[in-house]
PDB file of C-alpha atoms in Angstrom:
ATOM      1  CA  MET A   3       2.120 -47.210   9.204  1.00 53.00           C
ATOM      2  CA  ALA A   4       5.959 -47.047   9.149  1.00 50.00           C
ATOM      3  CA  ALA A   5       6.017 -43.311   8.872  1.00 49.00           C
ATOM      4  CA  ALA A   6       3.813 -43.036  12.069  1.00 48.00           C
ATOM      5  CA  ALA A   7       6.202 -45.165  14.048  1.00 46.00           C
ATOM      6  CA  ALA A   8       9.189 -43.203  12.793  1.00 46.00           C
ATOM      7  CA  ALA A   9       7.618 -39.859  13.895  1.00 46.00           C
ATOM      8  CA  GLU A  10       6.884 -41.053  17.406  1.00 49.00           C
ATOM      9  CA  SER A  11      10.494 -42.480  18.116  1.00 50.00           C
ATOM     10  CA  GLY A  12      12.445 -39.705  16.346  1.00 47.00           C
ATOM     11  CA  THR A  13      12.476 -36.552  18.273  1.00 47.00           C
ATOM     12  CA  PRO A  14      15.174 -34.490  16.879  1.00 46.00           C
ATOM     13  CA  ARG A  15      17.543 -33.041  19.262  1.00 46.00           C
ATOM     14  CA  GLU A  16      17.671 -29.847  17.666  1.00 44.00           C
ATOM     15  CA  GLU A  17      14.501 -28.853  18.913  1.00 44.00           C
ATOM     16  CA  ASP A  18      15.495 -28.708  22.532  1.00 46.00           C
ATOM     17  CA  GLY A  19      17.182 -25.384  21.709  1.00 42.00           C
ATOM     18  CA  LEU A  20      19.509 -24.786  24.431  1.00 47.00           C
ATOM     19  CA  GLY A  21      20.272 -21.476  22.750  1.00 45.00           C
ATOM     20  CA  GLY A  22      23.823 -22.280  21.788  1.00 47.00           C
ATOM     21  CA  GLU A  23      23.441 -21.580  18.164  1.00 48.00           C
ATOM     22  CA  ALA A  24      20.783 -18.649  18.313  1.00 48.00           C
ATOM     23  CA  ALA A  25      20.166 -17.004  15.228  1.00 48.00           C
ATOM     24  CA  THR A  26      22.420 -13.920  15.065  1.00 52.00           C
ATOM     25  CA  PRO A  27      20.314 -10.694  15.321  1.00 50.00           C
ATOM     26  CA  GLN A  28      20.345  -9.349  11.742  1.00 45.00           C
ATOM     27  CA  PRO A  29      20.708  -5.609  11.259  1.00 49.00           C
ATOM     28  CA  GLN A  30      18.083  -5.854   8.443  1.00 49.00           C
ATOM     29  CA  ALA A  31      14.601  -4.590   9.325  1.00 50.00           C
ATOM     30  CA  PRO A  32      12.218  -7.620   9.683  1.00 48.00           C
ATOM     31  CA  THR A  33      10.257  -8.505   6.537  1.00 47.00           C
ATOM     32  CA  ASN A  34       6.678  -9.914   7.299  1.00 46.00           C
ATOM     33  CA  ALA A  35       5.340 -10.256   3.833  1.00 45.00           C
ATOM     34  CA  PRO A  36       7.366 -11.837   1.077  1.00 43.00           C
ATOM     35  CA  GLY A  37       6.846  -8.454  -0.986  1.00 41.00           C
ATOM     36  CA  ALA A  38       7.766  -6.242   1.969  1.00 43.00           C
ATOM     37  CA  ARG A  39      11.015  -5.459   0.438  1.00 58.00           C
ATOM     38  CA  LEU A  40       9.648  -3.469  -2.328  1.00 65.00           C
ATOM     39  CA  SER A  41      11.535  -0.080  -1.334  1.00 73.00           C
ATOM     40  CA  ARG A  42      14.160   0.564   1.451  1.00 87.00           C
ATOM     41  CA  LEU A  43      14.069   4.155   1.023  1.00 91.00           C
ATOM     42  CA  PRO A  44      11.464   5.837   3.461  1.00 92.00           C
ATOM     43  CA  LEU A  45       8.705   7.252   1.370  1.00 93.00           C
ATOM     44  CA  ALA A  46       8.154  10.079   3.601  1.00 92.00           C
ATOM     45  CA  ARG A  47      11.536  11.346   2.951  1.00 93.00           C
ATOM     46  CA  VAL A  48      11.259  11.062  -1.018  1.00 94.00           C
ATOM     47  CA  LYS A  49       7.860  12.658  -0.511  1.00 94.00           C
ATOM     48  CA  ALA A  50       9.557  15.703   1.224  1.00 93.00           C
ATOM     49  CA  LEU A  51      12.166  15.845  -1.682  1.00 94.00           C
ATOM     50  CA  VAL A  52       9.237  16.018  -4.183  1.00 94.00           C
ATOM     51  CA  LYS A  53       7.530  18.650  -2.445  1.00 93.00           C
ATOM     52  CA  ALA A  54      10.540  20.837  -2.324  1.00 92.00           C
ATOM     53  CA  ASP A  55       9.884  21.529  -6.038  1.00 93.00           C
ATOM     54  CA  PRO A  56       7.871  24.404  -6.179  1.00 93.00           C
ATOM     55  CA  ASP A  57       6.224  23.658  -9.478  1.00 93.00           C
ATOM     56  CA  VAL A  58       4.894  20.197  -8.346  1.00 94.00           C
ATOM     57  CA  THR A  59       1.450  20.531  -7.012  1.00 92.00           C
ATOM     58  CA  LEU A  60       0.559  16.860  -6.036  1.00 94.00           C
ATOM     59  CA  ALA A  61       2.252  13.653  -6.574  1.00 95.00           C
ATOM     60  CA  GLY A  62       0.551  10.316  -6.247  1.00 95.00           C
ATOM     61  CA  GLN A  63       1.554   7.541  -4.042  1.00 95.00           C
ATOM     62  CA  GLU A  64       2.710   5.481  -6.878  1.00 96.00           C
ATOM     63  CA  ALA A  65       4.760   8.093  -8.259  1.00 97.00           C
ATOM     64  CA  ILE A  66       6.424   8.591  -4.822  1.00 97.00           C
ATOM     65  CA  PHE A  67       7.149   4.939  -4.661  1.00 96.00           C
ATOM     66  CA  ILE A  68       8.538   4.576  -8.123  1.00 97.00           C
ATOM     67  CA  LEU A  69      10.981   7.570  -7.423  1.00 97.00           C
ATOM     68  CA  ALA A  70      11.946   5.807  -4.161  1.00 96.00           C
ATOM     69  CA  ARG A  71      12.743   2.601  -6.103  1.00 96.00           C
ATOM     70  CA  ALA A  72      14.509   4.586  -9.179  1.00 97.00           C
ATOM     71  CA  ALA A  73      16.725   6.373  -6.512  1.00 97.00           C
ATOM     72  CA  GLU A  74      17.646   3.108  -5.252  1.00 96.00           C
ATOM     73  CA  LEU A  75      18.617   1.743  -8.837  1.00 97.00           C
ATOM     74  CA  PHE A  76      20.364   4.887  -8.962  1.00 97.00           C
ATOM     75  CA  VAL A  77      22.599   4.530  -5.941  1.00 97.00           C
ATOM     76  CA  GLU A  78      23.475   0.760  -6.906  1.00 96.00           C
ATOM     77  CA  THR A  79      24.376   1.997 -10.605  1.00 96.00           C
ATOM     78  CA  ILE A  80      26.691   5.149  -9.568  1.00 96.00           C
ATOM     79  CA  ALA A  81      28.284   2.807  -6.782  1.00 96.00           C
ATOM     80  CA  LYS A  82      29.063   0.095  -9.190  1.00 94.00           C
ATOM     81  CA  ASP A  83      30.433   2.577 -12.027  1.00 94.00           C
ATOM     82  CA  ALA A  84      32.430   4.390  -9.155  1.00 94.00           C
ATOM     83  CA  TYR A  85      33.850   1.151  -8.143  1.00 93.00           C
ATOM     84  CA  CYS A  86      35.282   0.450 -11.869  1.00 87.00           C
ATOM     85  CA  CYS A  87      37.510   3.380 -11.302  1.00 79.00           C
ATOM     86  CA  ALA A  88      38.783   2.351  -7.684  1.00 82.00           C
ATOM     87  CA  GLN A  89      39.791  -1.166  -8.970  1.00 84.00           C
ATOM     88  CA  GLN A  90      41.849   0.297 -11.717  1.00 80.00           C
ATOM     89  CA  GLY A  91      43.462   2.134  -8.983  1.00 76.00           C
ATOM     90  CA  LYS A  92      43.715  -1.607  -7.139  1.00 82.00           C
ATOM     91  CA  ARG A  93      42.070  -0.023  -4.276  1.00 86.00           C
ATOM     92  CA  LYS A  94      39.370  -1.587  -2.037  1.00 89.00           C
ATOM     93  CA  THR A  95      37.838   1.436  -0.785  1.00 92.00           C
ATOM     94  CA  LEU A  96      35.686   3.775  -2.734  1.00 93.00           C
ATOM     95  CA  GLN A  97      36.713   7.304  -2.483  1.00 93.00           C
ATOM     96  CA  ARG A  98      35.267  10.555  -3.504  1.00 94.00           C
ATOM     97  CA  ARG A  99      37.250  11.148  -6.440  1.00 92.00           C
ATOM     98  CA  ASP A 100      36.099   7.770  -7.927  1.00 93.00           C
ATOM     99  CA  LEU A 101      32.568   9.359  -7.628  1.00 94.00           C
ATOM    100  CA  ASP A 102      33.617  12.328  -9.482  1.00 94.00           C
ATOM    101  CA  ASN A 103      35.552  10.278 -12.251  1.00 93.00           C
ATOM    102  CA  ALA A 104      32.445   8.182 -12.774  1.00 94.00           C
ATOM    103  CA  ILE A 105      30.299  11.335 -13.029  1.00 95.00           C
ATOM    104  CA  GLU A 106      32.560  12.926 -15.609  1.00 94.00           C
ATOM    105  CA  ALA A 107      32.865   9.401 -17.581  1.00 93.00           C
ATOM    106  CA  VAL A 108      29.077   8.673 -17.710  1.00 93.00           C
ATOM    107  CA  ASP A 109      26.808  10.685 -19.939  1.00 93.00           C
ATOM    108  CA  GLU A 110      23.705  10.072 -17.768  1.00 94.00           C
ATOM    109  CA  PHE A 111      25.527  11.232 -14.570  1.00 96.00           C
ATOM    110  CA  ALA A 112      26.020  14.782 -16.224  1.00 95.00           C
ATOM    111  CA  PHE A 113      23.229  16.403 -14.392  1.00 95.00           C
ATOM    112  CA  LEU A 114      25.024  15.844 -11.157  1.00 95.00           C
ATOM    113  CA  GLU A 115      28.149  17.969 -12.201  1.00 93.00           C
ATOM    114  CA  GLY A 116      28.356  20.679  -9.927  1.00 90.00           C
ATOM    115  CA  THR A 117      25.788  19.646  -7.509  1.00 90.00           C
ATOM    116  CA  LEU A 118      27.701  17.715  -4.948  1.00 87.00           C
ATOM    117  CA  ASP A 119      29.857  20.410  -3.279  1.00 81.00           C
TER     118      ASP A 119
ATOM    119  CA  MET B   1      16.040  23.605  10.562  1.00 50.00           C
ATOM    120  CA  ALA B   2      16.786  25.086   7.131  1.00 52.00           C
ATOM    121  CA  GLU B   3      15.248  22.786   4.536  1.00 54.00           C
ATOM    122  CA  ARG B   4      16.830  23.607   1.354  1.00 62.00           C
ATOM    123  CA  PRO B   5      15.922  20.769  -1.251  1.00 59.00           C
ATOM    124  CA  GLU B   6      19.650  19.672  -1.372  1.00 56.00           C
ATOM    125  CA  ASP B   7      19.730  19.337   2.518  1.00 64.00           C
ATOM    126  CA  LEU B   8      17.197  16.782   2.264  1.00 72.00           C
ATOM    127  CA  ASN B   9      19.085  13.813   2.482  1.00 83.00           C
ATOM    128  CA  LEU B  10      17.996  10.205   2.434  1.00 89.00           C
ATOM    129  CA  PRO B  11      18.783   8.060   5.628  1.00 91.00           C
ATOM    130  CA  ASN B  12      22.753   7.280   5.683  1.00 89.00           C
ATOM    131  CA  ALA B  13      22.340   3.756   6.891  1.00 90.00           C
ATOM    132  CA  VAL B  14      19.689   2.816   3.949  1.00 93.00           C
ATOM    133  CA  ILE B  15      22.072   4.241   1.297  1.00 94.00           C
ATOM    134  CA  THR B  16      25.113   2.497   3.151  1.00 93.00           C
ATOM    135  CA  ARG B  17      23.205  -0.939   2.910  1.00 93.00           C
ATOM    136  CA  ILE B  18      22.219  -0.252  -0.743  1.00 95.00           C
ATOM    137  CA  ILE B  19      25.916   0.583  -1.775  1.00 95.00           C
ATOM    138  CA  LYS B  20      27.292  -2.415   0.120  1.00 93.00           C
ATOM    139  CA  GLU B  21      24.950  -4.818  -1.384  1.00 92.00           C
ATOM    140  CA  ALA B  22      25.655  -3.688  -4.890  1.00 94.00           C
ATOM    141  CA  LEU B  23      29.473  -3.956  -4.466  1.00 94.00           C
ATOM    142  CA  PRO B  24      31.647  -6.995  -4.195  1.00 92.00           C
ATOM    143  CA  ASP B  25      32.219  -8.255  -0.529  1.00 90.00           C
ATOM    144  CA  GLY B  26      35.366  -6.708   1.211  1.00 89.00           C
ATOM    145  CA  VAL B  27      34.581  -3.490  -0.811  1.00 92.00           C
ATOM    146  CA  ASN B  28      34.527  -0.487   1.733  1.00 92.00           C
ATOM    147  CA  ILE B  29      33.430   3.170   0.978  1.00 93.00           C
ATOM    148  CA  SER B  30      34.715   6.068   2.544  1.00 94.00           C
ATOM    149  CA  LYS B  31      32.494   8.527   4.541  1.00 93.00           C
ATOM    150  CA  GLU B  32      32.928  11.404   1.896  1.00 94.00           C
ATOM    151  CA  ALA B  33      32.080   9.177  -1.013  1.00 94.00           C
ATOM    152  CA  ARG B  34      29.107   7.826   0.934  1.00 94.00           C
ATOM    153  CA  SER B  35      27.626  11.133   1.532  1.00 93.00           C
ATOM    154  CA  ALA B  36      28.454  12.254  -1.905  1.00 95.00           C
ATOM    155  CA  ILE B  37      26.307   9.577  -3.306  1.00 96.00           C
ATOM    156  CA  SER B  38      23.491  10.277  -0.835  1.00 95.00           C
ATOM    157  CA  ARG B  39      23.583  13.948  -2.097  1.00 94.00           C
ATOM    158  CA  ALA B  40      23.550  12.657  -5.703  1.00 96.00           C
ATOM    159  CA  ALA B  41      20.506  10.783  -5.034  1.00 96.00           C
ATOM    160  CA  SER B  42      18.785  13.452  -3.634  1.00 95.00           C
ATOM    161  CA  VAL B  43      19.596  15.359  -6.602  1.00 95.00           C
ATOM    162  CA  PHE B  44      18.644  12.663  -8.682  1.00 96.00           C
ATOM    163  CA  VAL B  45      15.094  12.536  -7.079  1.00 96.00           C
ATOM    164  CA  LEU B  46      14.816  16.595  -7.655  1.00 95.00           C
ATOM    165  CA  TYR B  47      15.857  16.248 -11.191  1.00 96.00           C
ATOM    166  CA  ALA B  48      13.438  13.185 -11.996  1.00 97.00           C
ATOM    167  CA  THR B  49      10.461  15.180 -10.045  1.00 97.00           C
ATOM    168  CA  SER B  50      11.042  17.948 -12.184  1.00 96.00           C
ATOM    169  CA  CYS B  51      11.215  16.026 -15.492  1.00 97.00           C
ATOM    170  CA  ALA B  52       8.028  13.869 -14.585  1.00 97.00           C
ATOM    171  CA  ASN B  53       6.399  16.952 -13.786  1.00 97.00           C
ATOM    172  CA  ASN B  54       6.800  18.505 -17.125  1.00 96.00           C
ATOM    173  CA  PHE B  55       5.013  15.171 -18.308  1.00 96.00           C
ATOM    174  CA  ALA B  56       2.141  15.638 -16.087  1.00 96.00           C
ATOM    175  CA  MET B  57       2.030  19.415 -17.210  1.00 95.00           C
ATOM    176  CA  LYS B  58       1.843  18.287 -20.967  1.00 95.00           C
ATOM    177  CA  GLY B  59      -0.970  15.855 -20.042  1.00 94.00           C
ATOM    178  CA  LYS B  60      -2.666  18.806 -18.110  1.00 95.00           C
ATOM    179  CA  ARG B  61      -2.759  17.013 -15.001  1.00 95.00           C
ATOM    180  CA  LYS B  62      -1.882  18.520 -11.535  1.00 93.00           C
ATOM    181  CA  THR B  63      -0.853  15.018 -10.094  1.00 95.00           C
ATOM    182  CA  LEU B  64       2.382  13.181 -10.738  1.00 96.00           C
ATOM    183  CA  ASN B  65       1.738   9.760 -11.689  1.00 95.00           C
ATOM    184  CA  ALA B  66       3.835   6.517 -12.203  1.00 96.00           C
ATOM    185  CA  SER B  67       3.790   6.772 -16.131  1.00 96.00           C
ATOM    186  CA  ASP B  68       5.085  10.472 -15.583  1.00 97.00           C
ATOM    187  CA  VAL B  69       7.978   9.096 -13.717  1.00 97.00           C
ATOM    188  CA  LEU B  70       8.573   6.389 -16.158  1.00 97.00           C
ATOM    189  CA  SER B  71       8.672   9.035 -18.740  1.00 97.00           C
ATOM    190  CA  ALA B  72      11.101  10.814 -17.181  1.00 97.00           C
ATOM    191  CA  MET B  73      13.526   8.017 -16.579  1.00 97.00           C
ATOM    192  CA  GLU B  74      13.508   7.570 -20.595  1.00 97.00           C
ATOM    193  CA  GLU B  75      14.042  11.464 -20.924  1.00 96.00           C
ATOM    194  CA  MET B  76      16.976  11.330 -18.409  1.00 96.00           C
ATOM    195  CA  GLU B  77      18.620   8.345 -20.429  1.00 96.00           C
ATOM    196  CA  PHE B  78      18.046   5.894 -17.676  1.00 97.00           C
ATOM    197  CA  GLN B  79      15.820   3.636 -19.684  1.00 96.00           C
ATOM    198  CA  ARG B  80      17.835   0.567 -18.107  1.00 95.00           C
ATOM    199  CA  PHE B  81      15.546   1.536 -15.057  1.00 97.00           C
ATOM    200  CA  ILE B  82      12.143   1.259 -16.778  1.00 97.00           C
ATOM    201  CA  VAL B  83      11.856  -2.299 -16.785  1.00 97.00           C
ATOM    202  CA  PRO B  84      12.728  -3.165 -13.104  1.00 96.00           C
ATOM    203  CA  LEU B  85      10.617  -0.015 -12.140  1.00 97.00           C
ATOM    204  CA  LYS B  86       7.484  -1.487 -13.932  1.00 97.00           C
ATOM    205  CA  GLU B  87       7.935  -4.800 -12.230  1.00 96.00           C
ATOM    206  CA  ALA B  88       8.156  -2.946  -9.122  1.00 95.00           C
ATOM    207  CA  LEU B  89       5.011  -1.046  -9.671  1.00 96.00           C
ATOM    208  CA  GLU B  90       3.222  -3.976 -10.411  1.00 96.00           C
ATOM    209  CA  ALA B  91       4.113  -5.618  -6.986  1.00 95.00           C
ATOM    210  CA  TYR B  92       3.330  -2.520  -5.208  1.00 94.00           C
ATOM    211  CA  ARG B  93       0.073  -2.326  -6.714  1.00 94.00           C
ATOM    212  CA  ARG B  94      -0.727  -5.814  -5.922  1.00 94.00           C
ATOM    213  CA  GLU B  95       0.275  -5.232  -2.251  1.00 92.00           C
ATOM    214  CA  GLN B  96      -1.795  -2.244  -2.214  1.00 91.00           C
ATOM    215  CA  LYS B  97      -4.518  -3.999  -3.533  1.00 92.00           C
ATOM    216  CA  GLY B  98      -4.310  -6.685  -0.874  1.00 91.00           C
ATOM    217  CA  LYS B  99      -3.870  -4.252   2.043  1.00 90.00           C
ATOM    218  CA  LYS B 100      -7.005  -2.250   0.856  1.00 90.00           C
ATOM    219  CA  GLU B 101      -9.445  -5.515   0.646  1.00 91.00           C
ATOM    220  CA  ALA B 102      -7.936  -6.389   4.157  1.00 91.00           C
ATOM    221  CA  SER B 103      -8.833  -3.180   5.864  1.00 90.00           C
ATOM    222  CA  GLU B 104     -11.986  -3.201   4.179  1.00 91.00           C
ATOM    223  CA  GLN B 105     -12.992  -6.415   5.430  1.00 91.00           C
ATOM    224  CA  LYS B 106     -11.828  -5.455   9.168  1.00 91.00           C
ATOM    225  CA  LYS B 107     -14.320  -2.278   8.642  1.00 90.00           C
ATOM    226  CA  LYS B 108     -17.063  -4.782   7.534  1.00 90.00           C
ATOM    227  CA  ASP B 109     -16.641  -6.813  10.843  1.00 89.00           C
ATOM    228  CA  LYS B 110     -16.407  -3.906  13.085  1.00 87.00           C
ATOM    229  CA  ASP B 111     -19.614  -2.680  11.880  1.00 85.00           C
ATOM    230  CA  LYS B 112     -21.413  -6.030  12.546  1.00 80.00           C
ATOM    231  CA  LYS B 113     -20.477  -6.027  16.239  1.00 73.00           C
ATOM    232  CA  THR B 114     -22.999  -4.143  18.543  1.00 60.00           C
ATOM    233  CA  ASP B 115     -20.746  -1.245  19.649  1.00 63.00           C
ATOM    234  CA  SER B 116     -23.123   0.738  21.606  1.00 61.00           C
ATOM    235  CA  GLU B 117     -23.536  -1.981  24.554  1.00 59.00           C
ATOM    236  CA  GLU B 118     -19.645  -1.882  25.096  1.00 60.00           C
ATOM    237  CA  GLN B 119     -19.701   1.865  25.321  1.00 62.00           C
ATOM    238  CA  ASP B 120     -22.168   2.058  27.943  1.00 63.00           C
ATOM    239  CA  LYS B 121     -20.143  -0.545  30.109  1.00 60.00           C
ATOM    240  CA  ASN B 122     -17.112   1.344  29.658  1.00 61.00           C
ATOM    241  CA  ARG B 123     -18.664   4.689  30.957  1.00 61.00           C
ATOM    242  CA  ASP B 124     -19.990   3.220  34.272  1.00 61.00           C
ATOM    243  CA  GLU B 125     -16.435   2.108  35.075  1.00 57.00           C
ATOM    244  CA  ASP B 126     -14.951   5.262  34.441  1.00 57.00           C
ATOM    245  CA  ASN B 127     -17.292   7.066  36.740  1.00 57.00           C
ATOM    246  CA  ASP B 128     -16.366   4.966  39.463  1.00 58.00           C
ATOM    247  CA  GLU B 129     -12.697   5.449  39.168  1.00 55.00           C
ATOM    248  CA  ASP B 130     -13.007   9.368  39.018  1.00 56.00           C
ATOM    249  CA  GLU B 131     -14.812   9.104  42.334  1.00 57.00           C
ATOM    250  CA  GLU B 132     -12.144   7.212  44.230  1.00 55.00           C
ATOM    251  CA  ARG B 133      -9.308   9.694  42.864  1.00 52.00           C
ATOM    252  CA  LEU B 134     -11.490  12.682  44.184  1.00 55.00           C
ATOM    253  CA  GLU B 135     -11.556  11.192  47.724  1.00 54.00           C
ATOM    254  CA  GLU B 136      -8.038  10.409  47.904  1.00 53.00           C
ATOM    255  CA  GLU B 137      -6.908  13.876  47.007  1.00 51.00           C
ATOM    256  CA  GLU B 138      -9.246  15.314  49.575  1.00 54.00           C
ATOM    257  CA  GLN B 139      -7.544  13.241  52.324  1.00 54.00           C
ATOM    258  CA  ASN B 140      -4.131  14.368  51.128  1.00 52.00           C
ATOM    259  CA  GLU B 141      -5.099  17.959  51.445  1.00 50.00           C
ATOM    260  CA  GLU B 142      -6.263  17.664  54.898  1.00 51.00           C
ATOM    261  CA  GLU B 143      -3.089  16.143  56.025  1.00 51.00           C
ATOM    262  CA  GLU B 144      -0.787  19.034  54.760  1.00 49.00           C
ATOM    263  CA  VAL B 145      -3.150  21.387  56.502  1.00 50.00           C
ATOM    264  CA  ASP B 146      -2.507  19.940  59.676  1.00 52.00           C
ATOM    265  CA  ASN B 147       1.308  19.864  59.054  1.00 48.00           C
TER     266      ASN B 147
END
C-alpha cells in the first residue's frame, strides 16, 4: 500500500527530458543483441583475403569468423608489444620503428619480416 | 582496381579502434604505425589461411573449417589465442543457431497466411495506375504538337 502511494506522488523530474543532458552520440556501431560484438572486422573483407590464396578452395563461415577474431587478437597483441618499446623511449605516440622492433624481438612475429614495406 | 593479396586491407577505422582499446588512455599512434599494423593484420590472415589450408588438405577436405584455423594458430605459435577463439566460436555458434531458428519460424508463419488473395488485390490496383499514366502522357504530347 505504501509503495503504491509513493509511486503516484513521486514523478521523477529526470523523465521530463528537456534534452540538456542528452546522451553524446557514440562513434561505436549500435549493438542490438548482447552477443553482437563478436567480431568487429567485416567478415566480407576477411573472406576476400582468404579467397586470394590460390590453394584455398572453400572456407566455411565459422573459419572466416575465427580468422577475423584471430586478426583482432593479433592487432591487440602487436599493438601492446610495440607499445612496450615506445614506453622505454618515454614516448606516448607509437611510431613505425616501435613496430619494427617488436617484430624483431618477438619470435611469433617473424613471419612479418620483410612483408610490411 | 589491382587486388594483390597484400593490398586487401582491413578497414582503417576498425583497426584504429582495436589498437586504441588495447593501449592505455592517452597513447597515440602515428599514421605510419597504424597502416603498418593494418598491413600486418592482412599478412597474418593470409599466413593463417595458408596454414589452415594445409590442415584441411591433410584431412582430405576442400573446405576450411574452424578446427583447421585453430590448428593453424598452434602451428604459428599463437597458442594464447586458442582459448579466446574457442570461446568466441561457441558464442558465434549459439548466435547462428538463434538466427536460424528465428528465420525458420518466420518462414512457417508466412506459409500459413493465404498469399494468393493478397496477390490478386495488388494486380488490380496496378492496372488502374497504368491506365491513368497513359492518358496523361497522351495529353502532354498533344500540347507539344500545338506549340
